[in-house]
Amino acid sequence: MEVPPEMLDALAGWFAQSLSPDASARRNAEQSLSSASSTPGFALALLALSASPRHDLQARLASSVHFKNLLRRRWPKPSSADADDAADVLPASDCAIIKAHLLQLLLTAPPLIQAQLSEALAAAAASDFPSKWELLLPSIVSSLGTAVTAGDVVATNSLLAAAASLFSRFRNAFDNNALRLDLKYCLDNFAAPLLEVFLSASRRLQAAATATANPLDLRPVFECLRLSCEIFYSLNSIDLPEFFEDHMQEWMTGFRAFLTTTYPPTVEADGAPDALRAAVCDNLQLYMEKYEEEFRRFLQEFVEAVWGLLMAQNASPSRAQLAVTAIRFLTTVAESVHHALFGSPEAMRQICDSVVVPNLRLRDDDEELFEGNWVEYVRRDSEGSDADTLRRAACRLLRGLAANYREQVAALVSAQVQQMLAAYAADRANNWREKDAAIYLVIALMQKPGATGGGTPVVDMENFFTNVIVPELQAPDWQSEPMLKATVLRFLKEFKDQIPKATAVALLPSVVRFLSHESNVVHSYAATFIENLLMIKDAVPVPGVNTVTRSQRYVAADINPFAPQIIQNLSTALSFPDSSENPYLMKCLMRVLGIANIGGQIVHDITARLVGILMEVCNNPKNPDFNHYLFEALSAVIGRAGEQDPAIVPMFEASLFPVLQRILVEDIAEFWPYAFQIFAQLVNLSRPPLSQNYMQLFGVLLSNATWDRPPCVPALVRLLRAFLRKIPNELNQEGRLPNILVIFRSLLSRSSTEDSAFYMLNTLVENVGIDIMSPYLSEIWSALFTRLQTRQAVKFVNSLVVFMSLVLVKYGSGVLVSSVDAIQPNLFTQILQRFWIPNLKFIKGSLEVKLTAVASTRLLCESAVLLDAAAAQWWGKLLDSTVALLSRTDQGGAQQEQNDGADAADFQRTSGYSVSFVRLQYAGKSEDDLLKEVSDPKQFLVTSLATLSAQSPGRFGPVIEQHVDPANKSVLLQLCAAYNTNIV
């Protein structure tokens, strides 16, 4: 694998610059890497740099991360056989070279780079292993045997790490025959060597773990055993393999030895033994959950062993993670048919006193995390991050016990809560942690709204809320004991639905204070509670209908009195250290701006503040969540204030145009989709004639180059839609419409952007008259039907039916039929028979259903093609599909809700920062109903049919009898009765 040295040097330089604190240097390096990524051999150069000992380790590490991500995106997958996707995959020649060299380079790489290359190997293997990479596993097994024979633990661990990455796919993959065949191949080749490595390392550990053992010498052995346990988990995740069932005694003997052996203090302090024990506990939990019958003969001894570990006093950091996995195993047992192991009063008291309560109390490392890394603290405490916490694990064990011993657990916990509160009352200054633990206990066991089961009545909730929670909220010294205040605010968030509206509104001033608390966690929790509160919806019965709709519990009138102070405090908190890009604060600000009615100076001030923040994050966009909420907040204030006071729109334009133009000029790609959506919102609020700035933007919009970035396409279509609503006649000048159609054809050619192609067409038809569109309809139909020949997926056909329905509604059935038949005689009839009628019942979306139902009704009652006697069969089949469509919408019973921005936070998060389109909910309006004159499509159908049949009595009844499905015929009769009409 030869790569020119100058190429490696250039790559190393770019990666070094990509880590620079200088935003300009960083962006230039990223652009250079982006440009180079499309050149042949780029992936090989990344791999070569990762393995190059003469280059800086940081550049090599960055290269290995880039290589891993590149393989995840561009390694050929079975789905990439599509022409749409094949262009972006790595060349087959590069893939072959990578597969030939990756394993050996991985084995010689430093540990940090080795970890990245292992993941890269797993990414490639996900598609190619084993059928297209037959030498991989035999190479690993052969090298493993050599390393074990030579006693080379380091090489053994490198090979085990590669195998662990390779087999990790079996943990979460969907079970099917193909997966089981791959698993069988892996088991046939690797199960026996794995057991050999495990037993060999176990013997080596037993011999070396003496009182004088050096922890550094034993650490690789512990790691070897830990990796073996990790692979054990992966290979047993789908089903219990016969080999592992036959050798269960050997595995379990080793597992028990690791749990019950106490190693020398210096070795224990190293943390490696606890890491191994944690992996063992994970395996025990897997067997308990999936293979209880085969595992039950070992259960008693393992419960005792794990219990003994938890009872042992050990404050080392490694013991905390072990305790989490150990408690998780005991929880699984407590929730199983073997719960009687914990059923005695003494056992239950021991669990509560010695396992649950000690692990619920705040630890020193909790306080350090609270003060030193608030983001991780919040993630672990309230979001349920991947890194489980002792507190959460202890609560889960308590809930597991309560599932079978509710009254006993409730009595123990209630007494414990009272004891903790009494300790706090006796010495508030020093025992605040007792109150914190008491509140956490209540949060853990009290029933949440929507949860299943009866809940565990630990305390009188109303009394607890009044006497324990409210005093902390209203305390004059609200800056004191920040961890306790954070837990109180978390309690509010957990039980927000149960707090009466009047009580919540009365408490808001107290909670709003905490928005300016100096603790990052406290003001984040206060913001989260307020944001969550404003999201609550209550079920409201619909009169006369057996269904409900959901409406906001808190509306503008409820929040308006507090909005100025909330906005001010949030703005202040965004200036605090480490909270300048706090997503919880910005999310709360977004929600308040999206609901409250604000005006005057507040709008000016908050707009200036948000624009200033945006200018700052443009220097280094590093927090996707925060940046999304920032743009949502901007669109919320623009939408709410701009609609209430159109005179304020020029202020928005003056404030926002400079920063939006900077985003485009400096090519801040992450923000382009957002910028175009904000531009579209401003255009929608503006009044014609549009300013010169907008017309220049319109010119940029019509440039083909602007559409070359797929993530921007949906936003660009929205912007085009906004312009066409304001200045539709501008399309008829300077050849603009033909240019748009060139862009349309490009979008249509890729399945990833065909939705936007149809959205563009729909926008044109909605806003441009037939006099302008008529010369171009043939070109549009030709492009659509050519694509239809190779793209007959339901999604594409549905979009085509919706578009054809739109043309009919806007321009008339005659224009639709004649323009399609102009491509080929009788083509419309063929499209109707093969696509429109079969797919009509699959249309989704309330407006789309209404549009296609009305269009189909008009075809039935107006089109000469269908009213011809020779077309009676297809007339009946179209009616059958139309009735099926309208009756299907009844069965769901779903009620359409107005877009209130409720899903503004529900956007896809990624592990890194990638450019993608994320819709701004507050920037988008509900789609226009082009058929406002038709209030009920069902009524429109039967009244239109009644009018038609009255003109030819007796003609359509037999057609309906012969060609409409009996179930749909019954629905049609019910509709006629409901609307007092008859088909004669």
PDB file of N, CA, C and O in Angstrom, residues 228-287:
ATOM      1  N   SER A 228     -12.208 -11.192  26.621  1.00  0.00           N
ATOM      2  CA  SER A 228     -12.820 -12.513  26.412  1.00  0.00           C
ATOM      3  C   SER A 228     -14.271 -12.508  26.875  1.00  0.00           C
ATOM      4  O   SER A 228     -15.153 -13.081  26.219  1.00  0.00           O
ATOM      5  N   CYS A 229     -14.531 -11.841  28.009  1.00  0.00           N
ATOM      6  CA  CYS A 229     -15.902 -11.735  28.514  1.00  0.00           C
ATOM      7  C   CYS A 229     -16.769 -10.903  27.570  1.00  0.00           C
ATOM      8  O   CYS A 229     -17.958 -11.204  27.369  1.00  0.00           O
ATOM      9  N   GLU A 230     -16.189  -9.872  27.001  1.00  0.00           N
ATOM     10  CA  GLU A 230     -16.930  -9.029  26.062  1.00  0.00           C
ATOM     11  C   GLU A 230     -17.326  -9.827  24.819  1.00  0.00           C
ATOM     12  O   GLU A 230     -18.462  -9.722  24.327  1.00  0.00           O
ATOM     13  N   ILE A 231     -16.406 -10.625  24.315  1.00  0.00           N
ATOM     14  CA  ILE A 231     -16.706 -11.469  23.146  1.00  0.00           C
ATOM     15  C   ILE A 231     -17.731 -12.538  23.525  1.00  0.00           C
ATOM     16  O   ILE A 231     -18.633 -12.867  22.738  1.00  0.00           O
ATOM     17  N   PHE A 232     -17.592 -13.103  24.730  1.00  0.00           N
ATOM     18  CA  PHE A 232     -18.570 -14.076  25.240  1.00  0.00           C
ATOM     19  C   PHE A 232     -19.975 -13.489  25.148  1.00  0.00           C
ATOM     20  O   PHE A 232     -20.919 -14.144  24.689  1.00  0.00           O
ATOM     21  N   TYR A 233     -20.135 -12.244  25.571  1.00  0.00           N
ATOM     22  CA  TYR A 233     -21.454 -11.587  25.544  1.00  0.00           C
ATOM     23  C   TYR A 233     -21.969 -11.491  24.107  1.00  0.00           C
ATOM     24  O   TYR A 233     -23.133 -11.811  23.826  1.00  0.00           O
ATOM     25  N   SER A 234     -21.125 -11.053  23.194  1.00  0.00           N
ATOM     26  CA  SER A 234     -21.547 -10.868  21.799  1.00  0.00           C
ATOM     27  C   SER A 234     -21.974 -12.192  21.169  1.00  0.00           C
ATOM     28  O   SER A 234     -23.007 -12.272  20.503  1.00  0.00           O
ATOM     29  N   LEU A 235     -21.180 -13.240  21.383  1.00  0.00           N
ATOM     30  CA  LEU A 235     -21.468 -14.528  20.747  1.00  0.00           C
ATOM     31  C   LEU A 235     -22.667 -15.235  21.371  1.00  0.00           C
ATOM     32  O   LEU A 235     -23.225 -16.161  20.772  1.00  0.00           O
ATOM     33  N   ASN A 236     -23.073 -14.807  22.564  1.00  0.00           N
ATOM     34  CA  ASN A 236     -24.234 -15.404  23.230  1.00  0.00           C
ATOM     35  C   ASN A 236     -25.482 -14.527  23.139  1.00  0.00           C
ATOM     36  O   ASN A 236     -26.509 -14.866  23.739  1.00  0.00           O
ATOM     37  N   SER A 237     -25.414 -13.433  22.410  1.00  0.00           N
ATOM     38  CA  SER A 237     -26.516 -12.461  22.418  1.00  0.00           C
ATOM     39  C   SER A 237     -27.741 -12.936  21.656  1.00  0.00           C
ATOM     40  O   SER A 237     -28.867 -12.572  22.009  1.00  0.00           O
ATOM     41  N   ILE A 238     -27.554 -13.708  20.598  1.00  0.00           N
ATOM     42  CA  ILE A 238     -28.684 -14.136  19.766  1.00  0.00           C
ATOM     43  C   ILE A 238     -29.383 -15.346  20.369  1.00  0.00           C
ATOM     44  O   ILE A 238     -30.607 -15.384  20.519  1.00  0.00           O
ATOM     45  N   ASP A 239     -28.588 -16.351  20.706  1.00  0.00           N
ATOM     46  CA  ASP A 239     -29.126 -17.590  21.253  1.00  0.00           C
ATOM     47  C   ASP A 239     -27.993 -18.254  22.030  1.00  0.00           C
ATOM     48  O   ASP A 239     -26.833 -17.848  21.929  1.00  0.00           O
ATOM     49  N   LEU A 240     -28.344 -19.257  22.829  1.00  0.00           N
ATOM     50  CA  LEU A 240     -27.320 -19.973  23.581  1.00  0.00           C
ATOM     51  C   LEU A 240     -26.651 -21.000  22.657  1.00  0.00           C
ATOM     52  O   LEU A 240     -27.262 -22.016  22.294  1.00  0.00           O
ATOM     53  N   PRO A 241     -25.398 -20.754  22.253  1.00  0.00           N
ATOM     54  CA  PRO A 241     -24.730 -21.689  21.338  1.00  0.00           C
ATOM     55  C   PRO A 241     -24.464 -23.028  22.026  1.00  0.00           C
ATOM     56  O   PRO A 241     -24.224 -23.097  23.234  1.00  0.00           O
ATOM     57  N   GLU A 242     -24.484 -24.077  21.240  1.00  0.00           N
ATOM     58  CA  GLU A 242     -24.267 -25.417  21.786  1.00  0.00           C
ATOM     59  C   GLU A 242     -22.902 -25.532  22.444  1.00  0.00           C
ATOM     60  O   GLU A 242     -22.755 -26.141  23.521  1.00  0.00           O
ATOM     61  N   PHE A 243     -21.879 -24.920  21.844  1.00  0.00           N
ATOM     62  CA  PHE A 243     -20.533 -25.007  22.405  1.00  0.00           C
ATOM     63  C   PHE A 243     -20.495 -24.377  23.793  1.00  0.00           C
ATOM     64  O   PHE A 243     -19.892 -24.931  24.725  1.00  0.00           O
ATOM     65  N   PHE A 244     -21.109 -23.232  23.949  1.00  0.00           N
ATOM     66  CA  PHE A 244     -21.079 -22.552  25.245  1.00  0.00           C
ATOM     67  C   PHE A 244     -21.932 -23.292  26.274  1.00  0.00           C
ATOM     68  O   PHE A 244     -21.607 -23.311  27.461  1.00  0.00           O
ATOM     69  N   GLU A 245     -23.020 -23.928  25.831  1.00  0.00           N
ATOM     70  CA  GLU A 245     -23.818 -24.720  26.757  1.00  0.00           C
ATOM     71  C   GLU A 245     -23.020 -25.934  27.242  1.00  0.00           C
ATOM     72  O   GLU A 245     -23.050 -26.277  28.429  1.00  0.00           O
ATOM     73  N   ASP A 246     -22.281 -26.554  26.317  1.00  0.00           N
ATOM     74  CA  ASP A 246     -21.488 -27.723  26.689  1.00  0.00           C
ATOM     75  C   ASP A 246     -20.341 -27.350  27.626  1.00  0.00           C
ATOM     76  O   ASP A 246     -19.911 -28.187  28.439  1.00  0.00           O
ATOM     77  N   HIS A 247     -19.833 -26.157  27.494  1.00  0.00           N
ATOM     78  CA  HIS A 247     -18.667 -25.732  28.303  1.00  0.00           C
ATOM     79  C   HIS A 247     -19.060 -24.680  29.339  1.00  0.00           C
ATOM     80  O   HIS A 247     -18.197 -23.921  29.797  1.00  0.00           O
ATOM     81  N   MET A 248     -20.334 -24.662  29.715  1.00  0.00           N
ATOM     82  CA  MET A 248     -20.803 -23.647  30.660  1.00  0.00           C
ATOM     83  C   MET A 248     -20.079 -23.759  32.002  1.00  0.00           C
ATOM     84  O   MET A 248     -19.743 -22.749  32.636  1.00  0.00           O
ATOM     85  N   GLN A 249     -19.808 -24.968  32.453  1.00  0.00           N
ATOM     86  CA  GLN A 249     -19.161 -25.158  33.747  1.00  0.00           C
ATOM     87  C   GLN A 249     -17.794 -24.473  33.779  1.00  0.00           C
ATOM     88  O   GLN A 249     -17.433 -23.822  34.776  1.00  0.00           O
ATOM     89  N   GLU A 250     -17.038 -24.607  32.691  1.00  0.00           N
ATOM     90  CA  GLU A 250     -15.704 -23.990  32.666  1.00  0.00           C
ATOM     91  C   GLU A 250     -15.788 -22.471  32.705  1.00  0.00           C
ATOM     92  O   GLU A 250     -15.044 -21.804  33.435  1.00  0.00           O
ATOM     93  N   TRP A 251     -16.722 -21.924  31.918  1.00  0.00           N
ATOM     94  CA  TRP A 251     -16.878 -20.471  31.919  1.00  0.00           C
ATOM     95  C   TRP A 251     -17.345 -19.982  33.286  1.00  0.00           C
ATOM     96  O   TRP A 251     -16.807 -19.009  33.830  1.00  0.00           O
ATOM     97  N   MET A 252     -18.345 -20.643  33.854  1.00  0.00           N
ATOM     98  CA  MET A 252     -18.918 -20.170  35.114  1.00  0.00           C
ATOM     99  C   MET A 252     -17.940 -20.330  36.275  1.00  0.00           C
ATOM    100  O   MET A 252     -17.920 -19.507  37.189  1.00  0.00           O
ATOM    101  N   THR A 253     -17.112 -21.359  36.225  1.00  0.00           N
ATOM    102  CA  THR A 253     -16.089 -21.521  37.263  1.00  0.00           C
ATOM    103  C   THR A 253     -15.128 -20.336  37.253  1.00  0.00           C
ATOM    104  O   THR A 253     -14.766 -19.788  38.306  1.00  0.00           O
ATOM    105  N   GLY A 254     -14.728 -19.960  36.048  1.00  0.00           N
ATOM    106  CA  GLY A 254     -13.848 -18.792  35.945  1.00  0.00           C
ATOM    107  C   GLY A 254     -14.525 -17.523  36.400  1.00  0.00           C
ATOM    108  O   GLY A 254     -13.946 -16.717  37.142  1.00  0.00           O
ATOM    109  N   PHE A 255     -15.774 -17.332  35.973  1.00  0.00           N
ATOM    110  CA  PHE A 255     -16.518 -16.132  36.370  1.00  0.00           C
ATOM    111  C   PHE A 255     -16.611 -16.036  37.898  1.00  0.00           C
ATOM    112  O   PHE A 255     -16.405 -14.967  38.481  1.00  0.00           O
ATOM    113  N   ARG A 256     -16.949 -17.154  38.530  1.00  0.00           N
ATOM    114  CA  ARG A 256     -17.118 -17.123  39.990  1.00  0.00           C
ATOM    115  C   ARG A 256     -15.792 -16.825  40.681  1.00  0.00           C
ATOM    116  O   ARG A 256     -15.742 -16.103  41.689  1.00  0.00           O
ATOM    117  N   ALA A 257     -14.718 -17.357  40.142  1.00  0.00           N
ATOM    118  CA  ALA A 257     -13.407 -17.098  40.738  1.00  0.00           C
ATOM    119  C   ALA A 257     -13.069 -15.609  40.698  1.00  0.00           C
ATOM    120  O   ALA A 257     -12.545 -15.050  41.674  1.00  0.00           O
ATOM    121  N   PHE A 258     -13.371 -14.943  39.589  1.00  0.00           N
ATOM    122  CA  PHE A 258     -13.063 -13.512  39.486  1.00  0.00           C
ATOM    123  C   PHE A 258     -13.881 -12.695  40.491  1.00  0.00           C
ATOM    124  O   PHE A 258     -13.420 -11.681  41.005  1.00  0.00           O
ATOM    125  N   LEU A 259     -15.123 -13.138  40.737  1.00  0.00           N
ATOM    126  CA  LEU A 259     -15.991 -12.393  41.648  1.00  0.00           C
ATOM    127  C   LEU A 259     -15.626 -12.608  43.112  1.00  0.00           C
ATOM    128  O   LEU A 259     -15.842 -11.713  43.943  1.00  0.00           O
ATOM    129  N   THR A 260     -15.106 -13.773  43.437  1.00  0.00           N
ATOM    130  CA  THR A 260     -14.878 -14.114  44.844  1.00  0.00           C
ATOM    131  C   THR A 260     -13.427 -13.977  45.284  1.00  0.00           C
ATOM    132  O   THR A 260     -13.148 -14.000  46.484  1.00  0.00           O
ATOM    133  N   THR A 261     -12.528 -13.833  44.338  1.00  0.00           N
ATOM    134  CA  THR A 261     -11.106 -13.705  44.698  1.00  0.00           C
ATOM    135  C   THR A 261     -10.777 -12.262  45.052  1.00  0.00           C
ATOM    136  O   THR A 261     -11.146 -11.331  44.330  1.00  0.00           O
ATOM    137  N   THR A 262     -10.089 -12.086  46.164  1.00  0.00           N
ATOM    138  CA  THR A 262      -9.599 -10.761  46.541  1.00  0.00           C
ATOM    139  C   THR A 262      -8.120 -10.691  46.204  1.00  0.00           C
ATOM    140  O   THR A 262      -7.310 -11.485  46.707  1.00  0.00           O
ATOM    141  N   TYR A 263      -7.747  -9.765  45.357  1.00  0.00           N
ATOM    142  CA  TYR A 263      -6.364  -9.644  44.910  1.00  0.00           C
ATOM    143  C   TYR A 263      -5.597  -8.705  45.834  1.00  0.00           C
ATOM    144  O   TYR A 263      -6.200  -7.977  46.642  1.00  0.00           O
ATOM    145  N   PRO A 264      -4.287  -8.696  45.753  1.00  0.00           N
ATOM    146  CA  PRO A 264      -3.502  -7.808  46.617  1.00  0.00           C
ATOM    147  C   PRO A 264      -3.980  -6.355  46.508  1.00  0.00           C
ATOM    148  O   PRO A 264      -4.450  -5.939  45.438  1.00  0.00           O
ATOM    149  N   PRO A 265      -3.891  -5.573  47.570  1.00  0.00           N
ATOM    150  CA  PRO A 265      -4.411  -4.194  47.569  1.00  0.00           C
ATOM    151  C   PRO A 265      -3.907  -3.336  46.413  1.00  0.00           C
ATOM    152  O   PRO A 265      -4.667  -2.557  45.845  1.00  0.00           O
ATOM    153  N   THR A 266      -2.628  -3.495  46.069  1.00  0.00           N
ATOM    154  CA  THR A 266      -2.103  -2.672  44.963  1.00  0.00           C
ATOM    155  C   THR A 266      -2.756  -3.046  43.635  1.00  0.00           C
ATOM    156  O   THR A 266      -2.968  -2.202  42.766  1.00  0.00           O
ATOM    157  N   VAL A 267      -3.062  -4.323  43.487  1.00  0.00           N
ATOM    158  CA  VAL A 267      -3.721  -4.780  42.256  1.00  0.00           C
ATOM    159  C   VAL A 267      -5.173  -4.307  42.232  1.00  0.00           C
ATOM    160  O   VAL A 267      -5.680  -3.822  41.214  1.00  0.00           O
ATOM    161  N   GLU A 268      -5.866  -4.439  43.362  1.00  0.00           N
ATOM    162  CA  GLU A 268      -7.252  -3.980  43.444  1.00  0.00           C
ATOM    163  C   GLU A 268      -7.344  -2.484  43.169  1.00  0.00           C
ATOM    164  O   GLU A 268      -8.261  -2.007  42.484  1.00  0.00           O
ATOM    165  N   ALA A 269      -6.378  -1.721  43.694  1.00  0.00           N
ATOM    166  CA  ALA A 269      -6.403  -0.263  43.521  1.00  0.00           C
ATOM    167  C   ALA A 269      -6.223   0.139  42.066  1.00  0.00           C
ATOM    168  O   ALA A 269      -6.644   1.235  41.660  1.00  0.00           O
ATOM    169  N   ASP A 270      -5.634  -0.733  41.263  1.00  0.00           N
ATOM    170  CA  ASP A 270      -5.411  -0.422  39.849  1.00  0.00           C
ATOM    171  C   ASP A 270      -6.721  -0.350  39.063  1.00  0.00           C
ATOM    172  O   ASP A 270      -6.797   0.306  38.032  1.00  0.00           O
ATOM    173  N   GLY A 271      -7.758  -1.043  39.545  1.00  0.00           N
ATOM    174  CA  GLY A 271      -9.072  -0.983  38.895  1.00  0.00           C
ATOM    175  C   GLY A 271      -9.324  -2.064  37.882  1.00  0.00           C
ATOM    176  O   GLY A 271     -10.470  -2.318  37.500  1.00  0.00           O
ATOM    177  N   ALA A 272      -8.274  -2.755  37.409  1.00  0.00           N
ATOM    178  CA  ALA A 272      -8.457  -3.789  36.397  1.00  0.00           C
ATOM    179  C   ALA A 272      -9.318  -4.954  36.891  1.00  0.00           C
ATOM    180  O   ALA A 272     -10.154  -5.470  36.137  1.00  0.00           O
ATOM    181  N   PRO A 273      -9.165  -5.410  38.144  1.00  0.00           N
ATOM    182  CA  PRO A 273     -10.039  -6.507  38.608  1.00  0.00           C
ATOM    183  C   PRO A 273     -11.517  -6.132  38.577  1.00  0.00           C
ATOM    184  O   PRO A 273     -12.363  -6.957  38.204  1.00  0.00           O
ATOM    185  N   ASP A 274     -11.836  -4.904  38.964  1.00  0.00           N
ATOM    186  CA  ASP A 274     -13.246  -4.489  38.961  1.00  0.00           C
ATOM    187  C   ASP A 274     -13.789  -4.364  37.540  1.00  0.00           C
ATOM    188  O   ASP A 274     -14.969  -4.633  37.297  1.00  0.00           O
ATOM    189  N   ALA A 275     -12.960  -3.955  36.592  1.00  0.00           N
ATOM    190  CA  ALA A 275     -13.408  -3.893  35.198  1.00  0.00           C
ATOM    191  C   ALA A 275     -13.753  -5.291  34.693  1.00  0.00           C
ATOM    192  O   ALA A 275     -14.747  -5.484  33.980  1.00  0.00           O
ATOM    193  N   LEU A 276     -12.935  -6.282  35.075  1.00  0.00           N
ATOM    194  CA  LEU A 276     -13.225  -7.662  34.699  1.00  0.00           C
ATOM    195  C   LEU A 276     -14.505  -8.145  35.375  1.00  0.00           C
ATOM    196  O   LEU A 276     -15.366  -8.778  34.744  1.00  0.00           O
ATOM    197  N   ARG A 277     -14.657  -7.843  36.664  1.00  0.00           N
ATOM    198  CA  ARG A 277     -15.865  -8.280  37.380  1.00  0.00           C
ATOM    199  C   ARG A 277     -17.121  -7.652  36.780  1.00  0.00           C
ATOM    200  O   ARG A 277     -18.172  -8.301  36.694  1.00  0.00           O
ATOM    201  N   ALA A 278     -17.016  -6.399  36.355  1.00  0.00           N
ATOM    202  CA  ALA A 278     -18.177  -5.743  35.736  1.00  0.00           C
ATOM    203  C   ALA A 278     -18.573  -6.449  34.446  1.00  0.00           C
ATOM    204  O   ALA A 278     -19.762  -6.643  34.161  1.00  0.00           O
ATOM    205  N   ALA A 279     -17.577  -6.866  33.652  1.00  0.00           N
ATOM    206  CA  ALA A 279     -17.870  -7.612  32.420  1.00  0.00           C
ATOM    207  C   ALA A 279     -18.506  -8.948  32.742  1.00  0.00           C
ATOM    208  O   ALA A 279     -19.417  -9.414  32.036  1.00  0.00           O
ATOM    209  N   VAL A 280     -18.054  -9.584  33.824  1.00  0.00           N
ATOM    210  CA  VAL A 280     -18.658 -10.850  34.246  1.00  0.00           C
ATOM    211  C   VAL A 280     -20.115 -10.638  34.632  1.00  0.00           C
ATOM    212  O   VAL A 280     -20.997 -11.421  34.254  1.00  0.00           O
ATOM    213  N   CYS A 281     -20.402  -9.573  35.375  1.00  0.00           N
ATOM    214  CA  CYS A 281     -21.785  -9.292  35.786  1.00  0.00           C
ATOM    215  C   CYS A 281     -22.683  -9.043  34.573  1.00  0.00           C
ATOM    216  O   CYS A 281     -23.860  -9.434  34.575  1.00  0.00           O
ATOM    217  N   ASP A 282     -22.139  -8.399  33.559  1.00  0.00           N
ATOM    218  CA  ASP A 282     -22.922  -8.214  32.326  1.00  0.00           C
ATOM    219  C   ASP A 282     -23.292  -9.564  31.723  1.00  0.00           C
ATOM    220  O   ASP A 282     -24.429  -9.771  31.265  1.00  0.00           O
ATOM    221  N   ASN A 283     -22.351 -10.499  31.721  1.00  0.00           N
ATOM    222  CA  ASN A 283     -22.628 -11.820  31.175  1.00  0.00           C
ATOM    223  C   ASN A 283     -23.645 -12.581  32.025  1.00  0.00           C
ATOM    224  O   ASN A 283     -24.509 -13.292  31.503  1.00  0.00           O
ATOM    225  N   LEU A 284     -23.540 -12.434  33.338  1.00  0.00           N
ATOM    226  CA  LEU A 284     -24.509 -13.085  34.219  1.00  0.00           C
ATOM    227  C   LEU A 284     -25.910 -12.539  33.973  1.00  0.00           C
ATOM    228  O   LEU A 284     -26.888 -13.309  33.953  1.00  0.00           O
ATOM    229  N   GLN A 285     -26.001 -11.244  33.777  1.00  0.00           N
ATOM    230  CA  GLN A 285     -27.319 -10.665  33.520  1.00  0.00           C
ATOM    231  C   GLN A 285     -27.885 -11.175  32.189  1.00  0.00           C
ATOM    232  O   GLN A 285     -29.074 -11.478  32.082  1.00  0.00           O
ATOM    233  N   LEU A 286     -27.033 -11.262  31.176  1.00  0.00           N
ATOM    234  CA  LEU A 286     -27.481 -11.787  29.883  1.00  0.00           C
ATOM    235  C   LEU A 286     -28.049 -13.201  30.034  1.00  0.00           C
ATOM    236  O   LEU A 286     -29.139 -13.507  29.533  1.00  0.00           O
ATOM    237  N   TYR A 287     -27.327 -14.049  30.745  1.00  0.00           N
ATOM    238  CA  TYR A 287     -27.795 -15.431  30.924  1.00  0.00           C
ATOM    239  C   TYR A 287     -29.062 -15.470  31.770  1.00  0.00           C
ATOM    240  O   TYR A 287     -29.948 -16.303  31.536  1.00  0.00           O
TER     241      TYR A 287
END
